[in-house]
Amino acid sequence: MTLRNTLGKQEFLSLFDIGHDTLNAWIEEEWLIPSGTASELSFSDIDIARARLIRDLQVDFGVNDEGVGMILHLVDQIYGMRTTLIALRQAVQTTSG
Amino acid sequence: MKDPYDIIGVSHTASAAELQKAYRKLAKKLHPDLNPGNAEAEEKFKEIAGAYDLLGDAEKRKKFDSGEIDAAGAERPHHKYYRDYASAESASPYADNSSFAEFMESEGGFAELLRRGARAQTDRRGHDLEFRLPIEFVESIAGGSKRLTLPDGGTLDVTIPPGIAQGQVLRLRGKGAPGSGKGGFGDALIEVEIRPDRLLTRQGDDIHLEWPVTLAEAVLGARIRVPTSTGAVTMAVPKGSNTGTMLRLKGRGAPRPAGGHGDQFVKLRVMLPKEPNAELEAFVSGWESGKSYDPREEVAP
């Protein structure tokens, strides 16, 4: 239904105004998991939205790197739980309805 | 438009550090990605982030304080948040189920329910999607066509029926979320939110307006221009009209569902000249018969 956007590495770097080192660190820490190969990275919508969250945490909220890693870890668990809950709700609806 | 200082909750004299502290306190509570289930958080967050974009930048703040720029357009550009993807995409590389794996594994646990759900799920109609559509008062009376921009960037053309009422919900069949199997699409439910007009208010099918007239127009009668929802019209003010006199413009109200239109009611308000007027004072002081009328007689107990 919607067209999927992906960005290449250069476009991604200039969108967020960050350097190669910063991006490499983000990927190293698994803050970001772009698809593609190391020489030709590809950033999808969810990667871009997640990078915005990282920037909001760092720039707007002044969270340091340890804090960002911890928040992302908790955020991932919350969303994992939400995804499962949504699937559960659907399962309950379809089996009881 | 709300004052950006009020939005963040600081005084106009707050230092940059105080401003940042107040903003962070609010933003932490309201960031949409940290509040995935809270639909209100996004709107509120956009508002405070927009206010901070303006005031957090010393240059822009100076211009705002001196009145060179206003708060218009201070809202952050619309982009999708992480939560929009993270909850929707079960195949997200970031999803982490490790902390509740114990609930999934045990026999008779959630995993079994999920498996049964997946089997029963083959032909399911898609969900209905709910949207809000703000329109102008005049559009609510005349009807028309509006384009709604969806959160995923798509658009939806909505035909507004003439005379639509506040809070009325329009159903666009098949414009909701896709279903699975042969389930088909759900519907789009669009709740119309009518922005109040500066002058005109609606009561049922009728429209009300309070409209000023001069003393001369009230005493001697006149033909004056009066705004309606379909443009200005000429209305006769009868001789001897008064403050509170209610005049009716037939058929100038909202369209009725069964056909025809309501009326517009115009309540007059007699306005004396703004500046004291010697001629008027001289006339009134010599106007003996006018002094015997006591309007308070009718309202006093």
Coordinates of C-alpha atoms in Angstrom, one line a residue:
Chain A
M1 CA 0.0 0.0 0.0
T2 CA 2.8 2.5 0.9
L3 CA 5.9 2.9 -1.1
R4 CA 9.0 1.9 0.9
N5 CA 11.8 4.4 1.1
T6 CA 15.4 3.5 1.7
L7 CA 18.4 5.7 2.0
G8 CA 22.0 5.0 1.1
K9 CA 24.8 5.7 3.5
Q10 CA 25.7 9.2 2.3
E11 CA 22.1 10.3 2.3
F12 CA 21.6 9.0 5.8
L13 CA 24.8 10.7 7.1
S14 CA 23.7 14.1 5.7
L15 CA 20.1 13.7 6.9
F16 CA 21.3 13.4 10.5
D17 CA 24.4 15.5 10.1
I18 CA 26.7 12.9 11.6
G19 CA 30.0 11.4 10.5
H20 CA 31.2 7.9 9.5
D21 CA 32.6 7.3 13.0
T22 CA 29.4 8.1 14.7
L23 CA 27.4 5.8 12.4
N24 CA 29.9 3.0 12.8
A25 CA 29.7 3.3 16.6
W26 CA 25.9 3.2 16.4
I27 CA 26.0 0.0 14.3
E28 CA 28.7 -1.5 16.5
E29 CA 26.5 -1.0 19.5
E30 CA 23.5 -2.4 17.6
W31 CA 21.6 0.9 18.1
L32 CA 21.0 0.6 14.4
I33 CA 20.8 -2.6 12.3
P34 CA 20.7 -1.4 8.6
S35 CA 20.3 -3.9 5.9
G36 CA 22.6 -4.4 2.9
T37 CA 26.3 -5.1 3.0
A38 CA 29.0 -3.2 4.8
S39 CA 30.0 -1.5 1.6
E40 CA 26.5 -0.7 0.6
L41 CA 24.3 0.0 3.6
S42 CA 20.6 0.6 3.1
F43 CA 18.5 2.4 5.7
S44 CA 14.7 1.7 5.8
D45 CA 11.9 3.8 7.3
I46 CA 12.2 2.0 10.7
D47 CA 16.0 2.7 10.8
I48 CA 15.4 6.4 10.0
A49 CA 12.7 6.7 12.6
R50 CA 15.0 5.0 15.2
A51 CA 17.9 7.3 14.3
R52 CA 15.5 10.2 15.0
L53 CA 14.8 8.8 18.4
I54 CA 18.5 8.4 19.1
R55 CA 19.1 12.1 18.1
D56 CA 16.1 13.2 20.2
L57 CA 17.5 11.4 23.2
Q58 CA 21.0 12.8 22.7
V59 CA 20.3 16.3 21.6
D60 CA 16.9 17.2 23.1
F61 CA 17.2 15.3 26.3
G62 CA 20.9 15.3 26.9
V63 CA 21.2 11.6 27.5
N64 CA 24.7 10.2 27.3
D65 CA 25.8 7.2 25.3
E66 CA 25.4 4.7 28.1
G67 CA 21.9 6.1 28.8
V68 CA 20.9 5.9 25.1
G69 CA 22.0 2.2 24.9
M70 CA 20.0 1.4 28.0
I71 CA 16.9 3.2 26.9
L72 CA 17.0 1.5 23.5
H73 CA 17.3 -1.9 25.1
L74 CA 14.2 -1.2 27.2
V75 CA 12.4 0.4 24.3
D76 CA 13.0 -2.7 22.2
Q77 CA 11.6 -4.9 25.0
I78 CA 8.5 -2.7 25.3
Y79 CA 7.9 -2.9 21.5
G80 CA 8.6 -6.6 21.4
M81 CA 6.0 -7.0 24.1
R82 CA 3.5 -4.7 22.3
T83 CA 3.9 -6.7 19.1
T84 CA 3.2 -9.9 21.0
L85 CA 0.2 -8.4 22.8
I86 CA -1.2 -7.2 19.5
A87 CA -0.9 -10.7 18.0
L88 CA -2.4 -12.1 21.2
R89 CA -5.4 -9.7 21.0
Q90 CA -5.9 -10.8 17.4
A91 CA -5.7 -14.5 18.3
V92 CA -8.2 -14.0 21.1
Q93 CA -10.6 -12.2 18.8
T94 CA -10.4 -14.7 16.0
T95 CA -10.6 -17.8 18.2
S96 CA -13.5 -16.5 20.3
G97 CA -15.4 -14.7 17.6
Chain B
M1 CA -2.3 30.9 19.1
K2 CA -0.8 29.7 22.4
D3 CA 2.2 31.6 23.8
P4 CA 5.2 29.2 23.4
Y5 CA 6.3 30.3 26.9
D6 CA 3.0 29.1 28.3
I7 CA 3.3 25.8 26.4
I8 CA 6.7 25.1 28.1
G9 CA 5.5 26.6 31.3
V10 CA 8.2 29.2 32.0
S11 CA 8.1 33.0 32.3
H12 CA 9.2 35.3 29.6
T13 CA 12.3 36.1 31.6
A14 CA 13.5 32.5 32.0
S15 CA 17.1 31.8 31.3
A16 CA 18.2 29.4 28.5
A17 CA 19.1 26.8 31.1
E18 CA 15.7 27.1 32.9
L19 CA 14.0 26.8 29.5
Q20 CA 15.9 23.7 28.6
K21 CA 15.2 22.1 32.0
A22 CA 11.5 22.8 31.8
Y23 CA 11.4 21.5 28.2
R24 CA 13.2 18.3 29.0
K25 CA 11.0 17.6 31.9
L26 CA 7.9 17.7 29.7
A27 CA 9.5 16.1 26.6
K28 CA 10.6 13.1 28.6
K29 CA 7.1 12.4 29.7
L30 CA 5.6 12.9 26.3
H31 CA 8.0 11.7 23.6
P32 CA 5.8 9.4 21.4
D33 CA 8.4 6.7 21.2
L34 CA 8.6 6.4 24.9
N35 CA 4.8 6.4 25.2
P36 CA 3.8 3.9 22.5
G37 CA 0.2 3.4 23.7
N38 CA -0.6 7.1 24.3
A39 CA -2.3 8.7 21.3
E40 CA -2.4 12.2 22.9
A41 CA 1.3 12.2 23.6
E42 CA 2.2 12.8 20.0
E43 CA 0.1 16.0 19.6
K44 CA 1.3 17.4 22.9
F45 CA 4.9 16.5 22.1
K46 CA 4.7 18.3 18.8
E47 CA 3.4 21.4 20.4
I48 CA 6.1 21.6 23.1
A49 CA 8.9 20.6 20.6
G50 CA 7.7 23.3 18.3
A51 CA 7.7 25.9 21.1
Y52 CA 11.2 24.8 22.1
D53 CA 12.5 24.9 18.5
L54 CA 11.5 28.6 18.6
L55 CA 12.6 29.5 22.1
G56 CA 15.6 27.2 22.4
D57 CA 17.4 29.0 19.6
A58 CA 18.7 32.3 21.0
E59 CA 18.5 34.1 17.7
K60 CA 14.9 33.0 17.0
R61 CA 13.9 33.7 20.6
K62 CA 15.2 37.3 20.3
K63 CA 13.2 37.8 17.1
F64 CA 10.1 36.3 18.7
D65 CA 10.4 38.5 21.9
S66 CA 10.8 41.6 19.8
G67 CA 7.7 40.7 17.7
E68 CA 9.7 40.2 14.4
I69 CA 8.3 36.7 14.1
D70 CA 5.3 35.0 15.6
A71 CA 4.7 31.4 16.8
A72 CA 3.1 30.5 13.5
G73 CA 4.6 27.6 11.7
A74 CA 6.6 26.7 14.9
E75 CA 5.3 23.2 14.8
R76 CA 7.9 20.5 14.0
P77 CA 7.6 19.1 10.5
H78 CA 5.6 16.0 10.4
H79 CA 7.5 12.8 10.3
K80 CA 6.7 9.3 11.5
Y81 CA 7.9 8.2 14.8
Y82 CA 9.7 5.0 15.7
R83 CA 6.6 3.7 17.4
D84 CA 4.7 3.8 14.1
Y85 CA 7.0 1.1 12.7
A86 CA 8.1 -0.8 15.8
S87 CA 4.6 -1.9 16.8
A88 CA 3.5 -2.7 13.3
E89 CA 6.3 -4.7 12.0
S90 CA 6.6 -8.0 13.7
A91 CA 9.7 -8.7 11.5
S92 CA 11.5 -5.7 12.9
P93 CA 15.2 -6.5 13.5
Y94 CA 14.9 -4.5 16.8
A95 CA 12.1 -6.5 18.5
D96 CA 13.3 -8.2 21.6
N97 CA 11.1 -10.9 23.1
S98 CA 13.7 -12.3 25.5
S99 CA 12.2 -10.7 28.7
F100 CA 8.9 -12.6 28.5
A101 CA 10.0 -15.8 26.7
E102 CA 8.9 -17.8 29.7
F103 CA 5.2 -16.9 29.0
M104 CA 5.5 -18.1 25.4
E105 CA 7.2 -21.5 25.9
S106 CA 5.1 -23.2 28.5
E107 CA 2.5 -25.7 27.2
G108 CA -0.9 -24.1 27.1
G109 CA 0.7 -20.7 27.2
F110 CA 0.4 -17.8 24.8
A111 CA 2.3 -19.7 22.0
E112 CA -0.5 -22.2 21.7
L113 CA -3.1 -19.4 21.6
L114 CA -1.1 -17.6 18.9
R115 CA -0.9 -20.8 16.8
R116 CA -4.7 -21.3 17.1
G117 CA -5.2 -17.6 16.2
A118 CA -3.0 -17.9 13.1
R119 CA -5.1 -20.8 11.9
A120 CA -8.4 -19.1 12.5
Q121 CA -7.1 -15.9 10.9
T122 CA -7.2 -16.8 7.3
D123 CA -10.2 -14.7 6.2
R124 CA -10.4 -11.6 8.3
R125 CA -11.8 -8.3 7.4
G126 CA -9.3 -5.4 7.9
H127 CA -9.7 -3.1 10.9
D128 CA -11.6 0.2 10.7
L129 CA -9.3 3.2 10.8
E130 CA -10.3 6.3 12.7
F131 CA -9.4 9.8 11.6
R132 CA -10.3 13.3 12.6
L133 CA -10.9 15.9 10.0
P134 CA -11.0 19.6 11.0
I135 CA -13.1 21.8 8.7
E136 CA -14.2 25.4 8.7
F137 CA -17.7 26.4 9.9
V138 CA -18.6 27.6 6.4
E139 CA -17.6 24.3 4.9
S140 CA -19.8 22.4 7.4
I141 CA -22.8 24.3 6.1
A142 CA -22.0 24.4 2.4
G143 CA -20.4 20.9 2.2
G144 CA -17.6 20.2 -0.2
S145 CA -14.6 18.0 -0.7
K146 CA -11.6 17.7 1.6
R147 CA -8.4 15.8 1.2
L148 CA -7.2 14.0 4.3
T149 CA -3.5 13.2 4.6
L150 CA -3.1 9.8 6.3
P151 CA -0.3 9.0 8.8
D152 CA 1.4 6.8 6.2
G153 CA 1.5 9.7 3.7
G154 CA -1.4 8.6 1.6
T155 CA -4.4 10.7 1.0
L156 CA -8.2 10.2 1.2
D157 CA -10.8 12.3 -0.5
V158 CA -13.7 13.0 1.7
T159 CA -17.0 14.4 0.6
I160 CA -18.6 16.5 3.3
P161 CA -22.3 16.5 3.1
P162 CA -23.9 20.0 3.4
G163 CA -25.0 20.8 7.0
I164 CA -22.8 18.2 8.7
A165 CA -22.9 18.5 12.5
Q166 CA -20.1 18.6 15.0
G167 CA -18.8 15.2 15.9
Q168 CA -20.6 13.4 13.0
V169 CA -18.7 10.4 11.7
L170 CA -18.4 9.7 8.0
R171 CA -17.8 6.1 7.0
L172 CA -15.8 5.4 3.8
R173 CA -16.4 1.8 3.0
G174 CA -13.3 -0.2 2.1
K175 CA -10.9 2.6 2.9
G176 CA -9.6 1.1 6.2
A177 CA -6.9 -1.4 6.8
P178 CA -6.4 -4.4 4.5
G179 CA -7.8 -7.7 5.8
S180 CA -6.3 -11.2 5.4
G181 CA -7.3 -13.8 3.0
K182 CA -10.7 -13.0 1.5
G183 CA -11.5 -10.7 4.4
G184 CA -11.4 -7.4 2.4
F185 CA -10.7 -3.9 3.6
G186 CA -12.1 -2.3 6.7
D187 CA -13.7 1.1 6.7
A188 CA -12.3 4.6 7.3
L189 CA -14.3 6.4 10.0
I190 CA -13.8 10.1 9.8
E191 CA -14.9 12.3 12.7
V192 CA -15.6 15.8 11.6
E193 CA -14.4 18.6 13.8
I194 CA -15.9 22.0 13.0
R195 CA -13.8 25.0 13.8
P196 CA -16.0 27.7 15.4
D197 CA -16.7 30.8 13.3
R198 CA -15.9 34.2 14.7
L199 CA -19.4 35.5 14.2
L200 CA -21.8 32.7 13.3
T201 CA -23.0 29.9 15.7
R202 CA -25.2 27.0 15.0
Q203 CA -28.2 25.8 17.0
G204 CA -29.8 22.8 15.4
D205 CA -30.6 23.8 11.8
D206 CA -30.5 27.5 12.6
I207 CA -27.6 29.9 12.6
H208 CA -27.4 32.7 15.0
L209 CA -25.6 36.0 14.7
E210 CA -25.4 39.1 16.9
W211 CA -25.0 42.2 14.8
P212 CA -24.5 45.8 15.7
V213 CA -26.6 48.6 14.3
T214 CA -26.4 52.4 14.8
L215 CA -28.9 54.4 16.8
A216 CA -30.1 56.0 13.6
E217 CA -30.6 52.6 11.9
A218 CA -32.5 51.3 14.9
V219 CA -34.8 54.3 15.2
L220 CA -35.4 55.1 11.6
G221 CA -35.1 51.6 10.0
A222 CA -32.5 50.8 7.4
R223 CA -31.2 48.2 5.0
I224 CA -27.9 46.8 6.1
R225 CA -25.4 44.1 5.0
V226 CA -25.3 41.0 7.2
P227 CA -22.9 38.0 6.9
T228 CA -24.3 34.6 6.4
S229 CA -22.7 31.2 5.8
T230 CA -23.0 31.7 2.1
G231 CA -21.9 35.3 1.9
A232 CA -23.3 38.7 2.9
V233 CA -26.9 39.6 2.2
T234 CA -29.0 42.7 2.6
M235 CA -31.5 42.7 5.5
A236 CA -34.2 45.2 6.3
V237 CA -34.0 46.6 9.9
P238 CA -37.5 47.8 10.7
K239 CA -38.1 51.2 12.1
G240 CA -38.1 51.2 15.9
S241 CA -35.8 48.2 16.3
N242 CA -34.0 47.7 19.6
T243 CA -31.1 45.8 21.2
G244 CA -32.2 42.3 21.4
T245 CA -34.6 42.5 18.5
M246 CA -34.4 39.2 16.7
L247 CA -34.8 39.2 12.9
R248 CA -35.1 36.2 10.7
L249 CA -33.4 35.5 7.4
K250 CA -35.6 32.7 6.1
G251 CA -33.7 29.7 4.6
R252 CA -30.3 31.0 5.4
G253 CA -29.6 28.3 8.0
A254 CA -28.0 24.9 7.7
P255 CA -29.5 22.4 5.2
R256 CA -32.0 20.0 6.8
P257 CA -31.5 16.3 6.3
A258 CA -35.1 15.9 5.2
G259 CA -34.7 18.8 2.7
G260 CA -35.0 22.6 3.0
H261 CA -33.0 24.8 5.2
G262 CA -33.1 26.2 8.7
D263 CA -33.1 30.0 9.2
Q264 CA -30.5 32.5 10.3
F265 CA -31.5 34.6 13.3
V266 CA -29.9 38.0 13.7
K267 CA -30.0 39.6 17.1
L268 CA -29.5 43.3 16.9
R269 CA -27.3 45.3 19.3
V270 CA -27.8 49.1 19.2
M271 CA -24.5 50.9 19.5
L272 CA -24.3 54.6 20.4
P273 CA -21.5 56.6 18.8
K274 CA -18.1 55.8 20.4
E275 CA -17.3 59.5 21.1
P276 CA -19.6 61.7 23.2
N277 CA -21.8 63.7 20.8
A278 CA -22.9 67.2 21.8
E279 CA -25.9 67.1 19.3
L280 CA -27.1 63.9 20.8
E281 CA -26.7 65.1 24.3
A282 CA -28.6 68.3 23.6
F283 CA -31.4 66.3 22.0
V284 CA -31.8 63.8 24.8
S285 CA -31.7 66.4 27.5
G286 CA -34.6 68.2 25.8
W287 CA -36.5 65.0 25.1
E288 CA -39.1 65.0 27.8
S289 CA -41.3 62.0 26.6
G290 CA -38.2 59.8 26.5
K291 CA -37.6 60.3 30.2
S292 CA -40.9 58.8 31.3
Y293 CA -40.0 55.3 30.0
D294 CA -38.5 53.0 32.6
P295 CA -37.1 49.8 31.1
R296 CA -36.3 48.5 34.6
E297 CA -40.0 48.3 35.4
E298 CA -40.3 45.2 33.2
V299 CA -37.5 43.3 34.9
A300 CA -37.7 44.5 38.5
P301 CA -39.7 42.2 40.9

